[in-house]
Tab-separated table of C-alpha atoms and ligand atoms in Angstrom:
chain	number	residue	atom	x	y	z
A	1	UNK	CA	-0.056	-0.029	0.175
A	2	UNK	CA	1.202	3.222	-0.904
A	3	UNK	CA	1.530	5.920	1.825
A	4	UNK	CA	2.071	8.952	-0.555
A	5	UNK	CA	-1.060	10.980	-0.431
A	6	UNK	CA	-0.645	12.150	-3.837
A	7	UNK	CA	-0.686	8.724	-5.217
A	8	UNK	CA	-4.307	7.808	-4.744
A	9	UNK	CA	-7.524	8.912	-6.418
A	10	UNK	CA	-10.491	7.676	-7.360
A	11	UNK	CA	-9.163	5.879	-10.434
A	12	UNK	CA	-6.576	3.928	-8.678
A	13	UNK	CA	-7.870	3.785	-5.056
A	14	UNK	CA	-7.825	0.305	-3.782
A	15	UNK	CA	-11.268	-1.219	-3.184
A	16	UNK	CA	-11.046	-0.212	0.429
A	17	UNK	CA	-11.805	3.480	0.652
A	18	UNK	CA	-11.920	3.853	4.462
A	19	UNK	CA	-10.826	1.562	6.978
A	20	UNK	CA	-10.251	1.897	10.796
A	21	UNK	CA	-8.913	-0.512	13.512
A	22	UNK	CA	-9.725	-0.555	17.037
A	23	UNK	CA	-10.310	3.044	17.054
A	24	UNK	CA	-10.900	5.015	20.545
A	25	UNK	CA	-11.429	8.294	21.730
A	26	UNK	CA	-11.382	9.745	25.269
A	27	UNK	CA	-11.616	13.042	26.259
A	28	UNK	CA	-10.126	14.572	29.546
A	29	UNK	CA	-12.726	16.400	31.498
A	30	UNK	CA	-11.049	18.002	34.442
A	31	UNK	CA	-9.757	15.097	36.389
A	32	UNK	CA	-11.906	12.708	34.745
A	33	UNK	CA	-12.153	10.959	31.285
A	34	UNK	CA	-14.955	10.393	28.842
A	35	UNK	CA	-14.754	7.604	27.003
A	36	UNK	CA	-16.499	8.265	23.919
A	37	UNK	CA	-15.399	5.653	21.210
A	38	UNK	CA	-14.012	2.422	22.289
A	39	UNK	CA	-12.579	0.128	19.560
A	40	UNK	CA	-14.451	0.903	16.646
A	41	UNK	CA	-13.627	-1.168	13.703
A	42	UNK	CA	-14.998	-0.179	10.062
A	43	UNK	CA	-14.286	-0.947	6.256
A	44	UNK	CA	-15.994	0.846	3.414
A	45	UNK	CA	-15.322	-0.278	0.055
A	46	UNK	CA	-15.726	1.830	-3.213
A	47	UNK	CA	-19.362	2.966	-4.036
A	48	UNK	CA	-20.781	2.202	-0.538
A	49	UNK	CA	-23.282	4.314	0.844
A	50	UNK	CA	-23.282	3.630	4.711
A	51	UNK	CA	-25.277	5.360	7.216
A	52	UNK	CA	-24.609	6.060	10.787
A	53	UNK	CA	-27.387	6.228	13.535
A	54	UNK	CA	-26.843	6.824	17.015
A	55	UNK	CA	-28.493	8.923	19.879
A	56	UNK	CA	-27.142	12.461	20.474
A	57	UNK	CA	-23.920	12.429	22.258
A	58	UNK	CA	-23.205	9.005	21.247
A	59	UNK	CA	-19.979	9.884	19.669
A	60	UNK	CA	-21.057	10.243	15.832
A	61	UNK	CA	-19.625	13.454	15.158
A	62	UNK	CA	-16.279	12.502	17.039
A	63	UNK	CA	-16.179	9.323	14.960
A	64	UNK	CA	-16.439	11.318	11.522
A	65	UNK	CA	-13.822	13.765	12.934
A	66	UNK	CA	-11.509	11.041	13.227
A	67	UNK	CA	-12.176	9.305	10.007
A	68	UNK	CA	-11.694	12.608	8.355
A	69	UNK	CA	-8.289	13.017	10.075
A	70	UNK	CA	-9.723	16.329	11.871
A	71	UNK	CA	-8.796	15.186	15.273
A	72	UNK	CA	-6.573	12.354	16.521
A	73	UNK	CA	-7.765	9.143	17.723
A	74	UNK	CA	-6.637	8.194	21.711
A	75	UNK	CA	-6.025	4.836	20.009
A	76	UNK	CA	-6.165	2.501	16.998
A	77	UNK	CA	-5.559	3.576	13.213
A	78	UNK	CA	-7.387	5.190	10.042
A	79	UNK	CA	-6.862	4.699	6.569
A	80	UNK	CA	-8.244	6.684	3.678
A	81	UNK	CA	-7.747	5.242	0.514
A	82	UNK	CA	-5.040	3.084	1.501
A	83	UNK	CA	-3.118	5.889	3.058
A	84	UNK	CA	-2.497	5.806	6.975
A	85	UNK	CA	-3.528	9.057	8.516
A	86	UNK	CA	-1.116	8.364	11.500
A	87	UNK	CA	2.350	9.981	10.760
A	88	UNK	CA	1.342	12.254	8.103
A	89	UNK	CA	2.483	15.804	8.318
A	90	UNK	CA	-0.400	18.499	8.649
A	91	UNK	CA	0.202	19.382	4.963
A	92	UNK	CA	0.180	15.896	3.956
A	93	UNK	CA	-3.049	15.460	5.630
A	94	UNK	CA	-4.658	18.712	3.911
A	95	UNK	CA	-3.658	17.277	0.613
A	96	UNK	CA	-4.978	13.935	1.406
A	97	UNK	CA	-8.176	15.457	2.483
A	98	UNK	CA	-8.369	17.940	-0.492
A	99	UNK	CA	-7.776	14.781	-3.117
A	100	UNK	CA	-9.599	12.268	-1.666
A	101	UNK	CA	-12.110	13.298	0.774
A	102	UNK	CA	-15.328	15.680	1.072
A	103	UNK	CA	-16.918	16.801	3.906
A	104	UNK	CA	-20.887	17.867	4.248
A	105	UNK	CA	-22.220	19.136	7.580
A	106	UNK	CA	-25.616	20.162	8.827
A	107	UNK	CA	-24.545	23.747	8.488
A	108	UNK	CA	-23.322	24.572	4.987
A	109	UNK	CA	-20.158	26.384	5.987
A	110	UNK	CA	-19.849	28.209	2.816
A	111	UNK	CA	-17.642	31.286	2.692
A	112	UNK	CA	-20.491	33.969	2.835
A	113	UNK	CA	-18.504	36.398	0.982
A	114	UNK	CA	-18.117	34.625	-2.165
A	115	UNK	CA	-20.720	33.179	-4.755
A	116	UNK	CA	-21.701	29.620	-5.431
A	117	UNK	CA	-19.387	29.004	-8.141
A	118	UNK	CA	-16.390	30.555	-6.387
A	119	UNK	CA	-17.409	28.251	-3.318
A	120	UNK	CA	-17.273	25.089	-5.441
A	121	UNK	CA	-14.038	26.285	-7.592
A	122	UNK	CA	-12.281	26.793	-4.187
A	123	UNK	CA	-11.063	22.896	-3.684
A	124	UNK	CA	-9.972	22.810	-7.293
A	125	UNK	CA	-7.762	25.819	-7.058
A	126	UNK	CA	-6.164	24.316	-4.149
A	127	UNK	CA	-5.632	21.177	-6.188
A	128	UNK	CA	-3.862	23.622	-8.616
A	129	UNK	CA	-6.183	23.218	-11.670
A	130	UNK	CA	-6.414	25.882	-13.968
A	131	UNK	CA	-8.767	28.791	-13.097
A	132	UNK	CA	-10.673	28.355	-16.354
A	133	UNK	CA	-10.969	24.592	-16.170
A	134	UNK	CA	-11.683	24.706	-12.172
A	135	UNK	CA	-14.588	27.033	-13.136
A	136	UNK	CA	-15.940	24.960	-15.984
A	137	UNK	CA	-16.005	21.787	-13.568
A	138	UNK	CA	-17.740	23.774	-11.030
A	139	UNK	CA	-20.478	25.322	-13.260
A	140	UNK	CA	-20.979	21.657	-14.540
A	141	UNK	CA	-21.612	20.333	-11.135
A	142	UNK	CA	-23.752	23.098	-9.963
A	143	UNK	CA	-26.032	22.592	-12.887
A	144	UNK	CA	-26.110	19.217	-11.952
A	145	UNK	CA	-27.109	19.741	-8.790
A	146	UNK	CA	-30.020	22.196	-10.412
A	147	UNK	CA	-28.003	25.405	-9.567
A	148	UNK	CA	-27.607	26.450	-13.062
A	149	UNK	CA	-29.552	29.545	-12.414
A	150	UNK	CA	-27.776	30.407	-9.200
A	151	UNK	CA	-24.291	30.414	-9.987
A	152	UNK	CA	-23.508	33.859	-9.112
A	153	UNK	CA	-25.562	34.224	-5.830
A	154	UNK	CA	-24.095	34.494	-2.499
A	155	UNK	CA	-25.032	32.059	0.095
A	156	UNK	CA	-27.063	34.675	1.943
A	157	UNK	CA	-29.335	35.050	-1.374
A	158	UNK	CA	-30.110	31.095	-1.606
A	159	UNK	CA	-32.727	28.993	0.457
A	160	UNK	CA	-31.648	26.254	2.635
A	161	UNK	CA	-31.622	23.483	0.439
A	162	UNK	CA	-29.769	25.670	-2.296
A	163	UNK	CA	-27.134	26.367	0.115
A	164	UNK	CA	-26.762	22.635	1.210
A	165	UNK	CA	-26.769	21.849	-2.858
A	166	UNK	CA	-23.674	24.090	-3.336
A	167	UNK	CA	-22.100	22.431	-0.150
A	168	UNK	CA	-22.643	18.946	-1.600
A	169	UNK	CA	-21.385	20.377	-5.065
A	170	UNK	CA	-18.229	21.575	-2.999
A	171	UNK	CA	-17.621	18.518	-1.348
A	172	UNK	CA	-17.790	16.352	-4.747
A	173	UNK	CA	-16.112	18.704	-7.228
A	174	UNK	CA	-12.562	17.367	-6.678
A	175	UNK	CA	-14.190	13.826	-7.234
A	176	UNK	CA	-13.079	12.289	-3.873
A	177	UNK	CA	-12.940	8.775	-3.053
A	178	UNK	CA	-14.987	9.231	0.323
A	179	UNK	CA	-17.614	11.934	1.406
A	180	UNK	CA	-18.130	12.099	5.239
A	181	UNK	CA	-21.618	13.663	5.761
A	182	UNK	CA	-22.754	14.834	9.170
A	183	UNK	CA	-26.242	15.226	9.448
A	184	UNK	CA	-26.567	16.581	6.048
A	185	UNK	CA	-30.056	17.201	6.110
A	186	UNK	CA	-30.735	18.029	9.621
A	187	UNK	CA	-31.160	21.316	9.126
A	188	UNK	CA	-33.696	21.321	6.116
A	189	UNK	CA	-37.582	20.910	6.082
A	190	UNK	CA	-38.553	17.526	4.947
A	191	UNK	CA	-39.429	18.244	1.354
A	192	UNK	CA	-35.988	20.082	0.778
A	193	UNK	CA	-34.408	17.132	2.819
A	194	UNK	CA	-35.879	14.441	0.379
A	195	UNK	CA	-34.471	16.313	-2.748
A	196	UNK	CA	-31.099	16.782	-1.227
A	197	UNK	CA	-30.947	12.912	-0.136
A	198	UNK	CA	-32.080	12.202	-3.648
A	199	UNK	CA	-29.073	13.884	-4.832
A	200	UNK	CA	-26.702	12.256	-2.585
A	201	UNK	CA	-28.033	8.869	-3.892
A	202	UNK	CA	-27.949	9.821	-7.382
A	203	UNK	CA	-24.124	10.896	-7.066
A	204	UNK	CA	-23.541	7.846	-5.149
A	205	UNK	CA	-24.802	5.373	-7.917
A	206	UNK	CA	-23.500	7.397	-10.825
A	207	UNK	CA	-20.221	8.420	-9.891
A	208	UNK	CA	-19.623	5.547	-7.382
A	209	UNK	CA	-18.367	7.947	-4.642
A	210	UNK	CA	-18.532	6.246	-1.272
A	211	UNK	CA	-20.602	7.826	1.369
A	212	UNK	CA	-20.635	7.574	5.247
A	213	UNK	CA	-23.744	9.478	6.395
A	214	UNK	CA	-24.359	10.305	9.760
A	215	UNK	CA	-28.471	10.764	9.899
A	216	UNK	CA	-31.385	10.864	12.098
A	217	UNK	CA	-33.465	10.420	9.364
A	218	UNK	CA	-34.984	6.825	9.164
A	219	UNK	CA	-35.987	7.042	5.591
A	220	UNK	CA	-32.709	8.371	4.316
A	221	UNK	CA	-30.833	5.637	6.396
A	222	UNK	CA	-32.858	2.791	4.999
A	223	UNK	CA	-31.955	4.030	1.457
A	224	UNK	CA	-28.138	3.172	2.534
A	225	UNK	CA	-26.646	-0.115	1.657
A	226	UNK	CA	-25.712	-0.529	5.211
A	227	UNK	CA	-26.954	1.115	8.550
A	228	UNK	CA	-24.621	0.993	11.551
A	229	UNK	CA	-25.660	2.095	15.118
A	230	UNK	CA	-23.093	3.845	17.505
A	231	UNK	CA	-23.996	2.989	21.133
A	232	UNK	CA	-21.920	3.156	24.149
A	233	UNK	CA	-18.936	3.647	22.274
A	234	UNK	CA	-19.296	0.638	19.863
A	235	UNK	CA	-20.586	0.399	16.405
A	236	UNK	CA	-22.733	-2.458	15.338
A	237	UNK	CA	-24.669	-3.561	12.103
A	238	UNK	CA	-28.503	-2.953	12.439
B	301	LIG	N1	-13.699	18.465	22.459
B	301	LIG	C1	-14.497	17.708	23.156
B	301	LIG	N2	-14.071	17.967	24.416
B	301	LIG	C2	-14.871	16.852	25.343
B	301	LIG	N3	-15.948	16.259	25.225
B	301	LIG	C3	-16.226	16.291	23.924
B	301	LIG	C4	-15.371	17.048	22.930
B	301	LIG	N4	-16.339	16.703	21.728
B	301	LIG	C5	-17.298	15.981	22.193
B	301	LIG	N5	-17.603	15.756	23.543
B	301	LIG	C6	-18.432	14.965	24.089
B	301	LIG	O1	-18.308	13.570	23.417
B	301	LIG	C7	-19.696	12.936	23.509
B	301	LIG	C8	-19.756	12.702	21.913
B	301	LIG	O2	-20.085	13.903	21.329
B	301	LIG	P1	-20.637	13.935	19.617
B	301	LIG	O3	-19.437	13.104	19.102
B	301	LIG	O4	-20.589	15.435	19.138
B	301	LIG	O5	-21.664	13.301	19.772
B	301	LIG	P2	-22.808	13.050	18.501
B	301	LIG	O6	-22.481	13.657	17.303
B	301	LIG	O7	-23.229	11.367	18.313
B	301	LIG	O8	-24.191	13.799	19.004
B	301	LIG	C9	-20.574	13.930	24.208
B	301	LIG	O9	-20.872	13.729	25.275
B	301	LIG	C10	-19.724	15.410	24.012
B	301	LIG	O10	-20.119	16.038	24.974
B	302	LIG	MG1	-23.220	15.297	16.000
């Protein structure tokens, strides 16, 4: 397995897109210790769409943060597209994230000063694409998510569902092997949530992107190929 973060992409990714072994996370709280995750093992292969469910405070966001390399585990290891996160420099980790991973959150986290296209172009500029090519790609994806008529709108001029579509486009534009989504439709009304879910399912099916999705929505989780439950620090299949 290559440990070069630049030498892995959707095309040549091994079938294991994400794996973690014996992953644990504890937070120190004053004199005490809070064990949030205890020995999590997980393997996702290319094209899978997997739901993670669990009660509030069960550690779902903590798990996603560890899998995305946004936080370090207390114990255990994570590999994304065959690359072990442990031991990577912050720069290598950023490169790996930029090239192989997309993130979608409950709140869109778009940059307010920038238009929809500019927000979506950003990851491609970081990848070093020529501005013209990056813009063409961003526009094509925004059209695909139904926002062809909203390209130059800033987030404040978009509806909640439209903002979340821009956020999805931004997460997918670099054609990552893996998308981690933390309650991506938790902040949307039922109808808008449904259309955003349809979009994610369609993009999973047509592009083969692997999704790991934290959701409280039973309909959405049942549309995923696997449902995992996080309870008392452990992950079990439903
Ligand atoms: N940075 C932190 N420091 C201390 N405790 C934390 C931190 N982040 C999360 N926790 C605690 O870890 C537990 C799991 O949190 P979280 O992963 O956000 O759960 P979920 O996303 O399932 O609601 C909660 O009890 C929370 O209070
Ligand atoms: Mg959470």
